Amino acid sequence: MRNRIFSIMAGLLVIAGCAKEAAPEHSPADSDFLVLKADWADLTKTDMNEGNSTWEAGDKITVVYDGVAYEYVAGSAGETTTFTSTAGITSYDPAKSLVAYYPATDVAGTIKVESEKTLTFKEGTQTNTSCAPLVGTPKDDNLKNGALSVVFSNVFAVLELRIDAGELAGTAKSIKVEPASAEDFEGYLSFTGTVDPATLAVTPAENGTGNSLTLTLPENADPKQAMTLKFPVGRFSTNSGLKISLTTSEGIYSRNVYKTGVTSYVQKGDFFYARHLAKPMYAFANAGGIATAEDLVAFASAVNAGESIVNWMNADGKVVLLNDIDMSSVTSWTPIGASNFTWASNALTCDSGKMFTGYFDGQGHSIKNFKMVCENSTDGAAWGLFGGLGAGAVVENVVFDESCSLELKATAQTDCGIVAGMAWDARVRNITNNASMTFSGTCKSKRVTMAVVGMAFAETDSTVVSNVVNNGKIVASDGGSNQNGGNAIHIAGILGFGTNHLNSSEIVAVLDCTNNGDIESATARTSGIAAACNRYTHLRGCKNYGDQVNTFNVKTESAGSAARIGNITCITGAGSSLYDCTNYGDVISTTKGAVAGIICLVNNDDAVFENVATYGRVITDRKVNTYCGAFFGQCNKKAEFKNCVCGGAFGTYNNGDYQVTELTADNYWDYIGQIGANGVNATKENIKYGTL
């Protein structure tokens, strides 16, 4: 076998045109058969911790090579491992098909999600070791030292549920998972069939799918203590969620989870990506909630430690406020879901900490006397009531009383929000903020955000910020920064910075939000609604009533250096648009700022501005239509403008002695803003004077 593998390698080297003779090779573990070195491309087994996994010694795979099946066994545990066989592949030709399947299958090429399964737990815990099907394919031209590298990918999603039987009577026997509503359920929960290793598309066998899963619990399971169940599920989507039924020796008890809907996979083109659906649902626990400040602090600590949060959940699995919470006794605060992030090349990475991925419902209650002071000195921190909100998280129905305040004194890159510093594939809705926000930190040439939500990021799902009202006043110093690009200090009433993953078309949606708070800012990007719509950020139905005075410290006529200020947003990038948005507030620049009533810089050809209107005053010492104007500062893109309105007034600051011209149907186009050669759709027909 070793001689045959060496011959293949030599041939590959000759084909590649290598003139240098290959060094002698040695087969790993002195195997007489082809050795497989296994990595994973996406998530792997259900035995995962925050999306990471390791192989275990003894794991078995089926390898189908040139139509013949072989069984291989892992020799060690780890993120990578080597699989060997006592009767494996004796020669390998990369021109022939090789596909590996985990777990090992009885029928070559068949992948299963069993409709009935008996769960096992690791000794001393209730962490299930049930494993999801994986498919492995070789890397190109990678046979080395007698070992072939194979990359494994998830075929089906992993559903993670945390179950607590509370005070239910009897001994737990099994749990059944099925659609909450058959009418809106598409797909299947159990599966037998085949998979295309190139795309991970699946083909069911005849009678190979089912709409329920039954999980038989081991005798040592004690569901009166919260237990975690992890198991593979088929490909499905549902708006009504799933029904979970717990069978005990005394009866059957049912609850619904994922009530806001769930999809178990993501399809991008022809390729299918499985999802790890971690949902901290305690479906049968006694109703709980947060009643005091001590409860809220304890809840935050549990989330950050990865511990059970069942004590603060109601019967629907939501963490709820039971009444108004007085935080006057809390003198320091660690956010719920304290975490650190790196955003680079339009990709986001959670470097440390645990994001909150559950459901938090304030039930309309107020948080009072909450003095939030962020003095972060570590780049990448997310800070607020919540630090990081992860995939599927919902925060809703919370009021921040005017006795609350947020002081951002960071000396490092920080995303900071009254509700959350970072929202990643998450939902924030029905929030009223009456707390003031103040930035007085120092952060040169690094991004800082401050708003109700600091930064929103979309990757595998949309991030939605909806029905948020800010009434709090905003004050921001320059922080020692003279930046007006992505590394600027971004201050806004609703959202500091919205963007998505480079390879995603999911959007950040800011819907039906209102800013009433006045703004005094010395930063280059400040806005009533969103400071930066960086990528695929849509503002819809938003209104700004707050007035803004901007004193950015760079006094220059240079468009690339001055402040870029708009009372709805400062800039739109790729895929970003505005619909049904209105500005009523004034914006005043005392330092030759590039300012406008709606947006300073239209920076993408695919932008749409539909039913957008401004009625406020724009005042600056910059010459009109030189990167400033009543509607936009500059438009040199083929963006669409549909049924837009420009009203209000335009004036010269003149050291506070305003010289203001009211706009009329006859003169408004003289103040509309700078239109470049490519701004062909910025016309009087598309942007009119008057009212919507």
XYZ file of C-alpha atoms in Angstrom:
692
model
C 0.000 0.000 0.000
C 2.719 2.477 0.910
C 4.444 1.950 -2.450
C 1.190 2.498 -4.339
C 0.433 5.756 -2.512
C 3.983 6.996 -3.137
C 3.572 6.254 -6.856
C 0.408 8.375 -6.981
C 2.149 11.262 -5.242
C 5.100 11.091 -7.626
C 2.742 11.189 -10.588
C 0.957 14.231 -9.175
C 4.264 16.035 -8.734
C 5.262 15.320 -12.333
C 1.892 16.563 -13.604
C 2.303 19.749 -11.571
C 5.638 20.371 -13.316
C 7.817 20.170 -10.199
C 11.443 19.719 -11.183
C 12.606 18.985 -7.637
C 12.525 15.315 -6.598
C 10.115 14.552 -3.750
C 11.580 13.548 -0.392
C 10.814 10.025 0.899
C 7.440 9.823 2.668
C 6.181 7.833 5.618
C 2.602 6.742 6.125
C 0.985 7.929 9.395
C 0.557 5.176 11.961
C 2.361 2.806 9.548
C -1.019 1.984 8.020
C -1.166 -0.436 5.115
C -4.213 1.471 3.883
C -4.989 5.041 2.943
C -5.221 7.264 6.037
C -7.800 10.065 6.210
C -7.072 13.292 8.065
C -10.397 14.899 9.055
C -11.203 18.593 9.473
C -14.579 20.335 9.431
C -15.711 23.235 7.293
C -18.805 24.274 9.224
C -20.276 23.008 12.476
C -19.868 19.330 13.127
C -21.344 17.093 15.806
C -24.168 18.037 18.136
C -21.796 17.640 21.057
C -20.912 21.299 20.714
C -19.987 24.192 22.918
C -20.799 27.548 21.353
C -20.504 26.061 17.878
C -17.188 24.278 18.410
C -16.706 20.536 18.341
C -14.080 17.835 18.579
C -13.771 14.328 17.262
C -13.704 11.513 19.788
C -11.440 8.466 19.655
C -13.449 5.587 18.222
C -15.717 7.718 16.019
C -16.600 5.670 12.937
C -17.144 6.876 9.384
C -18.135 5.164 6.147
C -15.869 6.012 3.209
C -17.273 5.360 -0.248
C -14.488 5.298 -2.815
C -15.064 4.370 -6.448
C -18.389 2.798 -5.481
C -17.001 0.589 -2.678
C -17.688 1.268 1.028
C -15.060 1.026 3.781
C -15.286 1.581 7.535
C -12.713 3.905 9.136
C -12.162 4.631 12.841
C -10.769 7.762 14.549
C -7.615 7.075 16.514
C -7.646 10.164 18.746
C -9.779 13.031 19.996
C -9.378 16.618 18.811
C -10.510 19.269 16.384
C -8.675 17.257 13.738
C -8.028 13.537 13.812
C -6.825 10.691 11.606
C -9.084 7.841 10.546
C -7.560 4.460 9.746
C -8.952 1.129 8.622
C -7.963 -2.522 8.918
C -9.532 -3.200 5.520
C -9.492 0.161 3.775
C -8.486 1.749 0.504
C -5.295 0.236 -0.898
C -4.724 2.773 -3.674
C -6.143 6.226 -4.277
C -6.783 8.005 -7.567
C -7.940 11.640 -7.112
C -9.867 11.393 -10.368
C -12.268 8.948 -8.707
C -15.020 9.916 -6.291
C -14.397 9.686 -2.542
C -17.061 10.731 -0.042
C -17.008 10.120 3.713
C -20.100 9.879 5.921
C -20.421 10.382 9.674
C -21.768 8.501 11.561
C -20.945 5.261 9.769
C -23.926 4.048 7.728
C -25.274 0.603 6.975
C -26.101 1.572 3.417
C -23.307 3.319 1.517
C -24.150 6.935 0.705
C -27.253 7.099 2.911
C -27.730 9.905 5.424
C -30.243 9.613 8.254
C -32.006 11.689 10.866
C -33.785 9.007 12.832
C -37.445 9.553 13.673
C -37.003 7.703 16.965
C -33.837 7.835 19.007
C -32.741 6.828 22.478
C -30.568 9.566 23.919
C -27.476 8.991 26.019
C -25.839 11.450 28.365
C -22.236 11.890 29.326
C -21.480 10.575 32.783
C -22.279 13.088 35.505
C -24.028 15.518 33.159
C -27.076 15.722 30.947
C -25.250 16.770 27.794
C -26.438 14.551 24.978
C -23.881 12.877 22.719
C -26.270 12.367 19.813
C -24.507 13.323 16.584
C -25.618 15.044 13.402
C -24.861 13.569 9.943
C -21.776 14.974 8.236
C -20.441 14.609 4.711
C -16.704 14.801 3.987
C -14.943 15.422 0.690
C -11.205 15.594 -0.076
C -9.308 18.806 -0.451
C -7.831 19.197 -3.918
C -4.344 17.760 -4.513
C -3.654 17.187 -0.858
C -2.412 13.587 -0.570
C 0.632 13.909 1.646
C 2.658 11.402 3.623
C 0.118 8.713 2.832
C -2.776 10.737 4.325
C -5.650 12.375 2.508
C -7.223 15.505 4.069
C -11.018 15.419 4.140
C -13.236 18.350 5.117
C -16.581 17.571 6.783
C -19.688 19.759 6.632
C -23.045 19.585 8.368
C -25.848 18.146 6.295
C -28.650 18.854 8.767
C -29.253 21.409 11.449
C -28.777 20.856 15.150
C -31.645 21.711 17.483
C -30.640 22.497 21.043
C -33.371 22.658 23.666
C -33.069 23.115 27.383
C -35.895 21.367 29.162
C -37.032 21.719 32.751
C -40.033 19.675 33.938
C -40.509 21.945 36.926
C -43.125 20.458 39.263
C -44.643 18.040 36.735
C -45.476 14.720 38.333
C -43.953 11.360 37.451
C -40.781 10.075 35.859
C -39.855 11.507 32.448
C -39.970 8.989 29.632
C -39.635 10.733 26.267
C -39.923 13.983 24.371
C -41.676 14.355 21.036
C -40.936 17.198 18.599
C -43.472 18.052 15.892
C -44.854 21.107 14.051
C -46.935 23.498 16.138
C -49.074 23.989 13.038
C -49.104 21.585 10.106
C -50.529 24.266 7.806
C -47.424 26.466 7.680
C -44.806 23.735 8.146
C -42.659 23.064 5.081
C -40.065 20.307 4.953
C -39.443 17.427 7.350
C -38.033 16.692 10.785
C -36.737 13.153 10.144
C -35.034 11.956 6.991
C -33.506 9.049 5.132
C -31.935 9.670 1.737
C -28.861 10.776 -0.153
C -26.870 13.993 -0.335
C -24.987 15.760 -3.098
C -21.512 16.280 -1.579
C -20.842 19.277 -3.839
C -23.854 21.336 -2.717
C -25.204 19.385 0.298
C -28.603 19.238 -1.412
C -30.556 16.211 -0.173
C -32.826 13.751 -1.963
C -35.268 11.789 0.217
C -35.682 8.080 -0.263
C -39.164 6.776 -1.003
C -41.140 7.186 2.228
C -37.957 8.627 3.684
C -39.228 11.709 5.521
C -41.337 12.355 8.608
C -42.816 15.275 10.540
C -42.002 14.207 14.078
C -39.068 13.128 16.220
C -39.340 11.018 19.364
C -36.458 11.177 21.823
C -36.459 8.480 24.487
C -34.721 9.665 27.639
C -32.228 7.519 29.551
C -33.113 6.306 33.032
C -30.644 8.730 34.634
C -32.353 11.801 33.147
C -33.808 14.118 35.757
C -35.836 16.756 33.899
C -36.719 18.494 37.162
C -33.196 19.832 36.792
C -32.626 21.770 33.564
C -31.171 19.426 30.946
C -29.802 20.162 27.502
C -30.943 18.102 24.532
C -29.017 18.372 21.269
C -30.146 16.419 18.247
C -30.183 16.690 14.436
C -33.322 17.720 12.579
C -34.287 17.736 8.925
C -34.662 20.739 6.667
C -37.780 22.700 7.472
C -39.258 26.151 7.954
C -42.261 27.198 10.014
C -43.817 30.469 11.127
C -45.622 28.908 14.092
C -42.713 27.078 15.689
C -42.508 23.578 17.119
C -44.574 21.645 19.632
C -42.642 19.874 22.384
C -44.464 17.114 24.288
C -42.990 15.578 27.430
C -44.292 12.133 28.370
C -44.003 11.131 31.996
C -45.311 8.150 33.925
C -48.268 10.359 34.895
C -49.230 11.945 31.579
C -48.271 14.058 28.560
C -47.486 17.795 28.800
C -47.016 20.073 25.763
C -45.553 23.504 25.090
C -44.711 25.420 21.923
C -41.254 26.861 21.239
C -39.806 29.041 18.450
C -43.152 30.818 18.313
C -41.695 33.599 16.170
C -40.755 31.090 13.472
C -37.652 29.137 12.569
C -35.789 27.823 9.529
C -33.282 25.025 9.962
C -31.033 25.843 7.010
C -29.768 28.668 4.817
C -29.568 28.330 1.056
C -27.121 30.517 -0.864
C -27.298 29.765 -4.556
C -27.049 25.999 -4.940
C -25.309 25.435 -1.619
C -27.068 24.571 1.642
C -25.787 25.605 5.050
C -27.068 23.915 8.211
C -27.815 25.982 11.308
C -27.118 25.332 14.961
C -30.423 26.284 16.525
C -29.535 26.845 20.165
C -32.687 27.929 21.944
C -32.657 28.253 25.746
C -36.291 27.235 26.040
C -37.312 25.767 29.372
C -40.586 24.510 28.006
C -42.056 23.027 31.187
C -40.514 25.147 33.916
C -42.531 27.009 36.503
C -43.222 30.560 35.446
C -40.488 32.874 36.629
C -39.250 36.366 35.895
C -37.164 39.336 36.977
C -38.751 41.222 39.860
C -35.842 43.202 41.367
C -32.497 44.755 40.495
C -30.842 41.820 42.260
C -32.689 39.483 39.908
C -31.472 41.417 36.872
C -27.852 41.325 38.058
C -28.108 37.607 38.815
C -29.654 36.965 35.398
C -26.786 38.836 33.697
C -24.237 36.803 35.650
C -25.901 33.526 34.664
C -25.938 34.435 30.969
C -22.287 35.447 31.056
C -21.309 32.228 32.838
C -23.324 30.045 30.457
C -25.535 28.847 33.314
C -29.241 28.054 33.466
C -31.565 31.053 33.218
C -34.749 29.086 33.877
C -35.522 30.990 37.085
C -36.176 34.165 35.103
C -38.346 32.604 32.368
C -42.090 32.405 32.090
C -43.990 29.377 30.833
C -43.320 30.387 27.223
C -39.564 30.356 27.720
C -39.234 34.149 27.703
C -37.173 36.064 30.226
C -39.639 38.643 31.518
C -39.740 41.706 33.734
C -42.474 41.238 36.326
C -42.639 44.920 37.310
C -40.645 48.159 37.083
C -37.000 47.653 38.077
C -35.253 50.256 40.272
C -31.505 50.005 39.618
C -30.394 52.709 42.097
C -28.586 50.080 44.193
C -26.438 48.931 41.242
C -23.236 50.974 41.168
C -21.400 49.032 38.445
C -22.728 47.045 35.546
C -21.539 44.124 33.430
C -23.745 43.807 30.339
C -25.962 40.791 29.754
C -24.064 38.853 27.100
C -20.769 40.638 27.735
C -18.660 39.930 24.641
C -15.927 41.279 22.384
C -15.932 41.427 18.607
C -13.674 42.020 15.639
C -15.158 43.560 12.511
C -12.770 43.403 9.558
C -13.281 43.171 5.782
C -17.051 43.276 6.357
C -16.992 40.109 8.466
C -17.760 39.932 12.185
C -16.163 37.575 14.702
C -17.081 37.085 18.359
C -13.672 36.816 20.012
C -14.768 36.226 23.595
C -17.780 36.119 25.870
C -21.265 34.699 25.424
C -23.878 36.565 23.419
C -27.481 36.488 24.597
C -29.559 34.386 22.166
C -32.809 34.108 24.105
C -36.050 36.060 24.340
C -36.261 39.049 26.709
C -39.679 40.675 27.148
C -39.950 43.732 29.381
C -43.747 43.489 29.193
C -43.932 47.293 29.062
C -42.187 47.782 32.410
C -39.658 50.539 33.077
C -36.056 50.370 34.162
C -35.375 53.275 36.537
C -32.320 54.954 38.075
C -29.981 52.921 35.888
C -26.689 54.851 35.700
C -24.737 53.033 32.985
C -21.086 54.061 32.815
C -18.866 52.380 30.220
C -15.140 52.930 30.703
C -14.029 50.187 28.334
C -10.331 50.126 27.461
C -10.248 46.928 25.355
C -10.843 47.104 21.604
C -13.983 45.380 20.386
C -16.202 45.455 23.464
C -19.992 45.571 23.100
C -21.648 47.440 25.961
C -25.157 48.375 27.140
C -27.983 46.711 29.040
C -26.990 43.862 26.742
C -23.514 43.505 25.313
C -23.944 41.173 22.338
C -27.289 39.901 21.022
C -26.711 36.761 18.961
C -28.661 34.837 16.338
C -32.371 34.624 17.138
C -32.232 36.942 20.145
C -35.252 39.150 20.826
C -35.389 42.135 23.199
C -38.727 43.912 23.331
C -41.205 46.010 25.327
C -38.797 47.860 27.612
C -38.975 51.492 28.778
C -35.875 53.307 30.035
C -36.987 56.009 32.454
C -35.606 59.556 32.277
C -33.860 58.833 35.586
C -31.521 56.526 33.614
C -28.400 57.655 31.764
C -25.615 56.263 29.613
C -22.094 57.651 29.884
C -19.600 56.314 27.367
C -16.063 57.063 28.575
C -14.323 54.414 26.491
C -10.665 54.709 25.537
C -10.842 51.890 22.966
C -13.024 50.770 20.084
C -16.483 50.223 21.555
C -20.008 49.566 20.334
C -22.357 50.973 22.943
C -26.138 51.120 23.118
C -28.823 51.756 25.682
C -30.332 48.373 24.766
C -27.314 46.632 23.191
C -23.860 47.347 21.924
C -24.079 44.687 19.198
C -27.119 43.067 17.560
C -26.137 40.186 15.236
C -29.020 38.464 13.401
C -31.234 39.652 16.259
C -34.412 41.657 16.959
C -34.844 44.811 19.071
C -38.364 46.208 19.112
C -40.917 48.278 21.009
C -38.356 50.192 23.052
C -38.839 53.672 24.522
C -35.690 55.409 25.699
C -35.895 58.531 27.846
C -32.315 58.258 29.138
C -29.664 60.764 28.135
C -26.564 59.548 26.273
C -23.144 61.156 26.660
C -19.835 60.357 24.966
C -16.751 61.843 26.627
C -14.143 59.198 25.872
C -10.980 59.301 23.803
C -10.646 57.050 20.800
C -8.552 58.162 17.845
C -8.910 56.460 14.460
C -11.073 53.626 15.806
C -14.796 53.031 15.405
C -17.020 53.980 18.330
C -20.805 53.804 18.253
C -23.410 55.157 20.650
C -27.191 54.978 20.187
C -30.100 52.882 21.431
C -28.367 50.088 19.463
C -24.671 50.628 18.854
C -23.995 48.336 15.882
C -26.328 46.030 13.943
C -24.903 43.232 11.787
C -26.728 40.817 9.474
C -25.261 37.548 8.230
C -27.564 34.527 8.068
C -30.728 36.423 8.994
C -31.910 40.017 9.010
C -31.270 42.151 12.055
C -34.363 44.229 12.765
C -34.665 47.330 14.952
C -38.319 48.351 14.984
C -40.682 50.679 16.839
C -37.886 52.233 18.852
C -38.363 55.770 20.181
C -35.529 57.881 21.557
C -36.486 60.889 23.656
C -33.142 61.265 25.418
C -30.763 64.111 24.748
C -27.422 63.167 23.163
C -24.125 64.942 23.831
C -20.832 63.813 22.283
C -17.300 65.240 22.395
C -14.839 64.740 19.528
C -12.933 62.057 21.443
C -9.698 63.252 19.904
C -10.810 61.877 16.533
C -10.762 63.701 13.210
C -12.069 60.701 11.240
C -15.237 60.777 9.137
C -15.054 57.277 7.609
C -15.695 53.792 8.962
C -13.340 54.467 11.879
C -15.223 57.577 12.933
C -17.200 58.029 16.129
C -20.809 57.242 15.166
C -23.515 58.877 17.273
C -27.253 58.538 16.625
C -30.659 58.436 18.230
C -31.534 54.895 17.089
C -28.609 53.033 15.423
C -24.939 53.906 15.325
C -23.701 51.626 12.529
C -25.566 49.167 10.295
C -23.867 46.663 8.016
C -23.901 43.061 6.817
C -21.463 40.275 5.993
C -19.505 40.662 2.775
C -21.066 37.501 1.279
C -24.595 38.045 2.583
C -27.636 39.784 1.148
C -29.443 39.820 4.518
C -30.360 43.332 5.617
C -30.285 45.476 8.700
C -33.814 46.882 8.880
C -34.651 49.974 10.946
C -38.440 50.178 10.881
C -40.893 52.770 12.212
C -38.395 54.351 14.589
C -38.525 57.920 15.893
C -35.903 60.233 17.338
C -37.127 63.165 19.417
C -33.842 63.770 21.208
C -31.767 66.853 20.489
C -28.102 66.281 19.675
C -24.991 68.291 20.519
C -22.075 66.551 18.863
C -18.467 67.185 17.884
C -18.147 63.901 15.955
C -18.028 63.549 12.190
C -20.959 61.164 11.875
C -24.038 62.040 13.904
C -27.650 61.523 12.938
C -31.129 61.346 14.388
C -31.828 57.835 13.071
C -28.672 55.998 11.860
C -25.183 57.464 11.770
C -24.013 55.063 9.043
C -25.962 52.778 6.699
C -22.746 51.059 5.747
C -24.026 47.980 3.860
C -27.520 46.607 3.204
C -29.168 48.820 5.812
C -32.748 49.853 5.101
C -34.504 52.657 6.954
C -38.277 52.542 6.577
C -41.005 54.608 8.191
C -38.550 56.545 10.389
C -38.970 60.121 11.622
C -36.559 62.597 13.166
C -37.841 65.552 15.197
C -34.613 66.262 17.077
C -32.436 69.290 16.351
C -28.700 68.863 15.923
C -25.788 71.221 16.489
C -22.494 69.842 15.182
C -19.071 71.233 16.103
C -16.716 68.685 14.493
C -13.172 69.917 15.047
C -11.998 69.848 11.406
C -12.816 73.219 9.866
C -12.262 72.746 6.147
C -13.976 73.035 2.782
C -12.426 69.672 1.823
C -15.239 67.186 1.314
C -13.039 64.312 2.425
C -12.186 65.851 5.784
C -15.244 67.728 6.981
C -18.075 66.268 9.011
C -20.682 64.262 7.074
C -23.972 64.947 8.792
C -27.571 64.118 7.883
C -30.566 64.142 10.188
C -31.820 60.749 8.933
C -28.432 59.209 8.105
C -24.945 60.392 7.228
C -24.174 57.919 4.435
C -25.585 55.005 2.460
C -23.313 52.235 1.177
C -23.926 49.126 -0.936
C -27.483 47.816 -0.743
C -28.726 50.572 1.588
C -31.923 52.556 1.018
C -34.487 54.864 2.654
C -38.269 54.504 2.404
C -41.035 56.632 3.949
C -38.624 58.611 6.131
C -39.160 62.221 7.214
C -36.961 64.812 8.891
C -38.491 67.706 10.814
C -35.399 68.692 12.790
C -32.810 71.404 12.203
C -29.140 70.640 11.627
C -26.545 73.335 12.297
C -22.822 73.050 11.650
C -20.557 75.654 13.223
C -17.387 74.345 11.520
C -18.052 74.206 7.779
C -19.643 70.769 8.046
C -20.904 68.856 5.015
C -24.518 68.634 6.145
C -28.002 67.954 4.814
C -31.535 67.464 6.024
C -31.781 63.798 4.980
C -28.351 62.381 4.061
C -24.917 63.845 3.541
C -23.413 61.314 1.082
C -25.346 59.098 -1.332
C -22.581 56.587 -1.923
C -24.224 53.705 -3.817
C -25.836 53.328 -7.235
C -28.401 50.810 -5.957
C -29.879 53.113 -3.308
C -33.597 53.883 -3.392
C -35.071 56.994 -1.761
C -38.840 56.645 -1.865
C -41.392 58.886 -0.085
C -38.564 60.672 1.727
C -39.082 64.259 2.881
C -37.328 66.972 4.863
C -38.858 70.108 6.415
C -36.085 71.253 8.761
C -33.444 73.963 8.496
C -29.895 73.241 7.289
C -27.362 75.840 8.456
C -23.619 75.802 7.739
C -20.786 78.114 6.687
C -20.059 75.794 3.768
C -21.150 77.171 0.407
C -24.470 75.736 -0.701
C -24.294 72.756 -3.098
C -20.624 72.147 -2.303
C -21.113 68.903 -0.423
C -24.057 70.308 1.488
C -27.685 71.005 0.777
C -31.229 70.981 2.049
C -31.920 67.352 0.990
C -28.513 65.698 0.447
C -24.943 66.851 0.679
C -23.749 65.088 -2.454
C -25.232 62.629 -4.942
C -22.903 61.407 -7.673
C -24.563 57.990 -7.955
C -27.404 56.559 -10.043
C -29.579 56.178 -6.971
C -33.339 56.264 -7.485
C -35.475 59.045 -6.053
C -39.234 58.449 -6.036
C -41.846 60.893 -4.743
C -39.404 62.769 -2.516
C -39.936 66.240 -1.032
C -37.502 68.993 -0.099
C -38.796 71.780 2.119
C -37.607 73.769 5.104
C -34.844 76.343 4.857
C -31.132 76.745 4.122
C -28.918 79.212 5.900
C -25.421 80.451 6.691
C -24.151 79.971 10.243
C -22.065 83.183 10.277
C -20.874 82.707 13.884
C -24.427 82.240 15.092
C -25.897 85.174 13.226
C -28.018 82.976 10.929
C -28.861 84.199 7.467
C -31.699 81.876 6.449
C -33.569 81.485 3.186
C -36.945 79.798 3.345
C -37.394 77.278 0.549
C -40.203 77.750 -1.944
C -41.400 76.033 -5.088
C -39.382 78.601 -7.072
C -36.026 78.391 -5.276
C -35.786 74.988 -3.550
C -33.728 73.422 -6.350
C -31.028 76.039 -5.791
C -30.426 74.482 -2.360
C -31.074 70.786 -3.022
C -27.404 69.726 -2.700
C -24.442 68.884 -4.919
C -25.352 66.684 -7.900
C -22.537 64.987 -9.793
C -22.527 63.772 -13.386
C -23.730 60.322 -12.320
C -26.624 61.623 -10.226
C -28.970 61.315 -13.185
C -32.054 60.447 -11.141
C -31.778 63.405 -8.785
C -34.241 65.547 -10.740
C -37.064 67.987 -10.060
C -39.515 65.339 -11.204
C -38.333 62.959 -8.505
C -37.613 65.449 -5.695
C -40.302 68.108 -5.427
C -41.191 70.980 -3.169
C -44.281 70.697 -1.006
C -45.553 67.949 1.268
C -45.945 64.214 0.910
